[in-house]
């Protein structure tokens, strides 16, 4: 039995194969040129929503990672500075335990040491990263600490045995202050540059700064120049320097040094507590960053599997499709050359 197929039907079929093949070839060439499987998201079918979700999550995690990187520069600075201030407190404690206050060099040596300690504390608390003073709360553009060496010295009326009231440690929005010559002029001073008069309030100098490092995960990370640790450190240095002034009796000198030691010891403990608090923040930042990085790597790999074309596979498919197309073109050419006899 002989089957007859019309030349028109054969031609139509081959034209369909050519058009379809050409469309596929164009897509494969796009994949080979760009590395992506499809030009438009709609062609990924059921994977489209996965691709969109992965891209959104990756971008969000990258933004959180960038925020963490910026915050870590500040918290790492805090860690280094607090470590140095602990050493300053320790060195000042040693200086407050002289072999003898009767030593002829005691006043000059102690004053020089105290001034050097003050200069170092001031420099560290006025550290600036980029355009921000990191201990200034949200007063980013203002150095928080004045030249500590210019603070007035205490006198005998400020000793606990006078008795003078102990200087209060400020923990609210009121800037740190201390009273000089408590039994006389009772002048109120402060080491803070924002101070204008007794009871100066500056909420920005205390304001806590937060950064969101993951969905619903904000974290407070800043440390301000008003911390009790810094207040005690500066108070201790001021009492150490006051012990070296002229006009004091030996018991008064010894009392100033004793008060300096007590205050500096408290400051050292509080500085270490600040270090621990800051260390907790550093650990949380690091742990969260690792989670984000792991998620980004895994998601990026999944996204690559969904969207990135395999060059070798694409090249093989192009070669096979071209062979197919050449066969279809050849068939059309042969059909076009048929005579009436061959056709019948």
PDB file of C-alpha atoms in Angstrom, residues 82 169 191 225-235 263 266-272 274:
ATOM      1  CA  UNK A  82      37.718  50.856  76.808  1.00  0.00           C
ATOM      2  CA  UNK A 169      26.818  60.398  89.422  1.00  0.00           C
ATOM      3  CA  UNK A 191      34.096  67.943  81.886  1.00  0.00           C
ATOM      4  CA  UNK A 225      30.768  60.198  77.393  1.00  0.00           C
ATOM      5  CA  UNK A 226      28.295  60.460  80.304  1.00  0.00           C
ATOM      6  CA  UNK A 227      28.726  56.850  81.443  1.00  0.00           C
ATOM      7  CA  UNK A 228      29.305  56.525  85.234  1.00  0.00           C
ATOM      8  CA  UNK A 229      32.599  54.782  84.420  1.00  0.00           C
ATOM      9  CA  UNK A 230      33.908  57.911  82.695  1.00  0.00           C
ATOM     10  CA  UNK A 231      32.550  60.201  85.412  1.00  0.00           C
ATOM     11  CA  UNK A 232      34.404  58.223  88.067  1.00  0.00           C
ATOM     12  CA  UNK A 233      37.563  57.982  85.975  1.00  0.00           C
ATOM     13  CA  UNK A 234      37.738  61.753  85.498  1.00  0.00           C
ATOM     14  CA  UNK A 235      36.768  62.398  89.130  1.00  0.00           C
ATOM     15  CA  UNK A 263      37.064  56.422  92.734  1.00  0.00           C
ATOM     16  CA  UNK A 266      35.225  51.977  90.939  1.00  0.00           C
ATOM     17  CA  UNK A 267      35.918  53.409  87.487  1.00  0.00           C
ATOM     18  CA  UNK A 268      38.032  50.393  86.519  1.00  0.00           C
ATOM     19  CA  UNK A 269      35.280  47.973  87.537  1.00  0.00           C
ATOM     20  CA  UNK A 270      32.684  49.994  85.627  1.00  0.00           C
ATOM     21  CA  UNK A 271      34.911  50.229  82.552  1.00  0.00           C
ATOM     22  CA  UNK A 272      35.204  46.444  82.496  1.00  0.00           C
ATOM     23  CA  UNK A 274      31.150  48.501  79.773  1.00  0.00           C
TER      24      UNK A 274
END
